[in-house]
Amino acid sequence: RRGKGNAIIVEILFTGDPDVRFVTDLSENHNFNSAIEKIDSVVELLPYHLNDNNIPNDLSEAVYKYDIESGRWRLNSVLVGQKKISLTKKG
C-alpha cells in the first residue's frame, strides 16, 4: 500500500437475472469486515429492493455500494439495457 488512497477496490458479482454487484473500497478493516458480513442480509432482501415502484422491471444489473455513515449497503445504480440509472446522491 502506497500513498493515502485505498489500495484495493473489491467487487463481488452474483450472476443471475438481474446481475447484482457489490462494490467497496474501504480502508478501515473494521468497516470492510462489516460490509462483507452484511452482504448476506442484502441478498435475502433483494426481492423487496428490486420490486420497488422506482425500479424498472427490465433491469439487467443492480449495483450496491457500502455507505460508511449508515453502515449499510445502498442500491447505488441499476442498468436497464445500455442505460445506467443512478439512485443515490453519491452515484
PDB file of C-alpha atoms in Angstrom:
ATOM      1  CA  ARG A   1       0.000   0.000   0.000  1.00  0.00           C
ATOM      2  CA  ARG A   2       1.430   3.350  -1.012  1.00  0.00           C
ATOM      3  CA  GLY A   3       0.040   6.815  -0.613  1.00  0.00           C
ATOM      4  CA  LYS A   4      -3.136   7.882   1.124  1.00  0.00           C
ATOM      5  CA  GLY A   5      -5.659   6.303  -1.242  1.00  0.00           C
ATOM      6  CA  ASN A   6      -7.348   2.968  -0.792  1.00  0.00           C
ATOM      7  CA  ALA A   7      -5.212   0.266  -2.361  1.00  0.00           C
ATOM      8  CA  ILE A   8      -7.937  -2.226  -3.258  1.00  0.00           C
ATOM      9  CA  ILE A   9     -11.439  -1.927  -4.646  1.00  0.00           C
ATOM     10  CA  VAL A  10     -13.458  -5.099  -4.117  1.00  0.00           C
ATOM     11  CA  GLU A  11     -16.311  -6.045  -6.431  1.00  0.00           C
ATOM     12  CA  ILE A  12     -18.427  -9.120  -5.771  1.00  0.00           C
ATOM     13  CA  LEU A  13     -20.742 -10.129  -8.602  1.00  0.00           C
ATOM     14  CA  PHE A  14     -23.699 -12.502  -8.322  1.00  0.00           C
ATOM     15  CA  THR A  15     -24.798 -13.504 -11.808  1.00  0.00           C
ATOM     16  CA  GLY A  16     -28.437 -14.146 -12.445  1.00  0.00           C
ATOM     17  CA  ASP A  17     -31.447 -12.171 -13.520  1.00  0.00           C
ATOM     18  CA  PRO A  18     -30.532  -9.426 -12.787  1.00  0.00           C
ATOM     19  CA  ASP A  19     -26.811  -9.477 -12.047  1.00  0.00           C
ATOM     20  CA  VAL A  20     -26.094  -7.983  -8.618  1.00  0.00           C
ATOM     21  CA  ARG A  21     -22.774  -6.260  -7.925  1.00  0.00           C
ATOM     22  CA  PHE A  22     -21.405  -5.177  -4.536  1.00  0.00           C
ATOM     23  CA  VAL A  23     -18.606  -2.580  -4.659  1.00  0.00           C
ATOM     24  CA  THR A  24     -16.496  -1.315  -1.771  1.00  0.00           C
ATOM     25  CA  ASP A  25     -13.132   0.401  -1.352  1.00  0.00           C
ATOM     26  CA  LEU A  26     -12.892   0.783   2.409  1.00  0.00           C
ATOM     27  CA  SER A  27      -9.529   1.395   4.030  1.00  0.00           C
ATOM     28  CA  GLU A  28     -10.519   0.506   7.609  1.00  0.00           C
ATOM     29  CA  ASN A  29     -10.501  -3.217   8.405  1.00  0.00           C
ATOM     30  CA  HIS A  30     -13.498  -2.880  10.731  1.00  0.00           C
ATOM     31  CA  ASN A  31     -15.638  -1.192   8.058  1.00  0.00           C
ATOM     32  CA  PHE A  32     -14.517  -3.640   5.389  1.00  0.00           C
ATOM     33  CA  ASN A  33     -15.316  -6.683   7.550  1.00  0.00           C
ATOM     34  CA  SER A  34     -18.696  -5.211   8.482  1.00  0.00           C
ATOM     35  CA  ALA A  35     -19.535  -4.574   4.820  1.00  0.00           C
ATOM     36  CA  ILE A  36     -18.663  -8.132   3.799  1.00  0.00           C
ATOM     37  CA  GLU A  37     -20.687  -9.632   6.675  1.00  0.00           C
ATOM     38  CA  LYS A  38     -23.764  -7.600   5.701  1.00  0.00           C
ATOM     39  CA  ILE A  39     -23.882  -8.791   2.085  1.00  0.00           C
ATOM     40  CA  ASP A  40     -25.812 -11.893   3.188  1.00  0.00           C
ATOM     41  CA  SER A  41     -28.693  -9.861   4.609  1.00  0.00           C
ATOM     42  CA  VAL A  42     -28.902  -7.710   1.462  1.00  0.00           C
ATOM     43  CA  VAL A  43     -29.076 -10.801  -0.743  1.00  0.00           C
ATOM     44  CA  GLU A  44     -32.042 -12.035   1.315  1.00  0.00           C
ATOM     45  CA  LEU A  45     -33.807  -8.676   0.831  1.00  0.00           C
ATOM     46  CA  LEU A  46     -33.146  -8.377  -2.918  1.00  0.00           C
ATOM     47  CA  PRO A  47     -36.691  -9.322  -3.973  1.00  0.00           C
ATOM     48  CA  TYR A  48     -38.050  -6.447  -1.870  1.00  0.00           C
ATOM     49  CA  HIS A  49     -35.446  -3.934  -3.046  1.00  0.00           C
ATOM     50  CA  LEU A  50     -35.928  -4.749  -6.714  1.00  0.00           C
ATOM     51  CA  ASN A  51     -39.744  -4.740  -6.572  1.00  0.00           C
ATOM     52  CA  ASP A  52     -39.806  -1.076  -5.554  1.00  0.00           C
ATOM     53  CA  ASN A  53     -42.016   1.139  -7.747  1.00  0.00           C
ATOM     54  CA  ASN A  54     -38.977   3.305  -8.591  1.00  0.00           C
ATOM     55  CA  ILE A  55     -37.005   0.366 -10.046  1.00  0.00           C
ATOM     56  CA  PRO A  56     -37.623  -0.625 -13.702  1.00  0.00           C
ATOM     57  CA  ASN A  57     -38.825  -4.211 -14.168  1.00  0.00           C
ATOM     58  CA  ASP A  58     -36.447  -4.979 -17.041  1.00  0.00           C
ATOM     59  CA  LEU A  59     -33.157  -4.193 -15.316  1.00  0.00           C
ATOM     60  CA  SER A  60     -30.091  -6.254 -16.142  1.00  0.00           C
ATOM     61  CA  GLU A  61     -27.812  -5.225 -13.260  1.00  0.00           C
ATOM     62  CA  ALA A  62     -28.122  -3.723  -9.775  1.00  0.00           C
ATOM     63  CA  VAL A  63     -25.068  -2.116  -8.133  1.00  0.00           C
ATOM     64  CA  TYR A  64     -24.807  -1.722  -4.362  1.00  0.00           C
ATOM     65  CA  LYS A  65     -22.203   0.439  -2.637  1.00  0.00           C
ATOM     66  CA  TYR A  66     -21.414   0.387   1.072  1.00  0.00           C
ATOM     67  CA  ASP A  67     -22.275   3.581   2.979  1.00  0.00           C
ATOM     68  CA  ILE A  68     -19.869   4.012   5.902  1.00  0.00           C
ATOM     69  CA  GLU A  69     -22.002   6.655   7.653  1.00  0.00           C
ATOM     70  CA  SER A  70     -25.044   4.405   7.995  1.00  0.00           C
ATOM     71  CA  GLY A  71     -23.170   1.092   7.990  1.00  0.00           C
ATOM     72  CA  ARG A  72     -25.444  -0.245   5.239  1.00  0.00           C
ATOM     73  CA  TRP A  73     -25.330  -1.336   1.650  1.00  0.00           C
ATOM     74  CA  ARG A  74     -27.251   1.109  -0.563  1.00  0.00           C
ATOM     75  CA  LEU A  75     -28.656   0.433  -4.009  1.00  0.00           C
ATOM     76  CA  ASN A  76     -26.486   2.851  -5.986  1.00  0.00           C
ATOM     77  CA  SER A  77     -27.480   2.299  -9.601  1.00  0.00           C
ATOM     78  CA  VAL A  78     -29.270  -0.033 -11.985  1.00  0.00           C
ATOM     79  CA  LEU A  79     -28.577  -0.908 -15.592  1.00  0.00           C
ATOM     80  CA  VAL A  80     -31.535  -1.139 -17.970  1.00  0.00           C
ATOM     81  CA  GLY A  81     -30.315  -2.232 -21.388  1.00  0.00           C
ATOM     82  CA  GLN A  82     -27.385   0.122 -22.036  1.00  0.00           C
ATOM     83  CA  LYS A  83     -28.765   2.891 -19.795  1.00  0.00           C
ATOM     84  CA  LYS A  84     -27.343   3.393 -16.288  1.00  0.00           C
ATOM     85  CA  ILE A  85     -29.720   4.970 -13.764  1.00  0.00           C
ATOM     86  CA  SER A  86     -28.149   6.406 -10.583  1.00  0.00           C
ATOM     87  CA  LEU A  87     -30.316   6.093  -7.492  1.00  0.00           C
ATOM     88  CA  THR A  88     -28.213   7.852  -4.857  1.00  0.00           C
ATOM     89  CA  LYS A  89     -26.572  11.236  -4.464  1.00  0.00           C
ATOM     90  CA  LYS A  90     -23.152   9.591  -4.290  1.00  0.00           C
ATOM     91  CA  GLY A  91     -23.637   7.660  -7.555  1.00  0.00           C
TER      92      GLY A  91
END
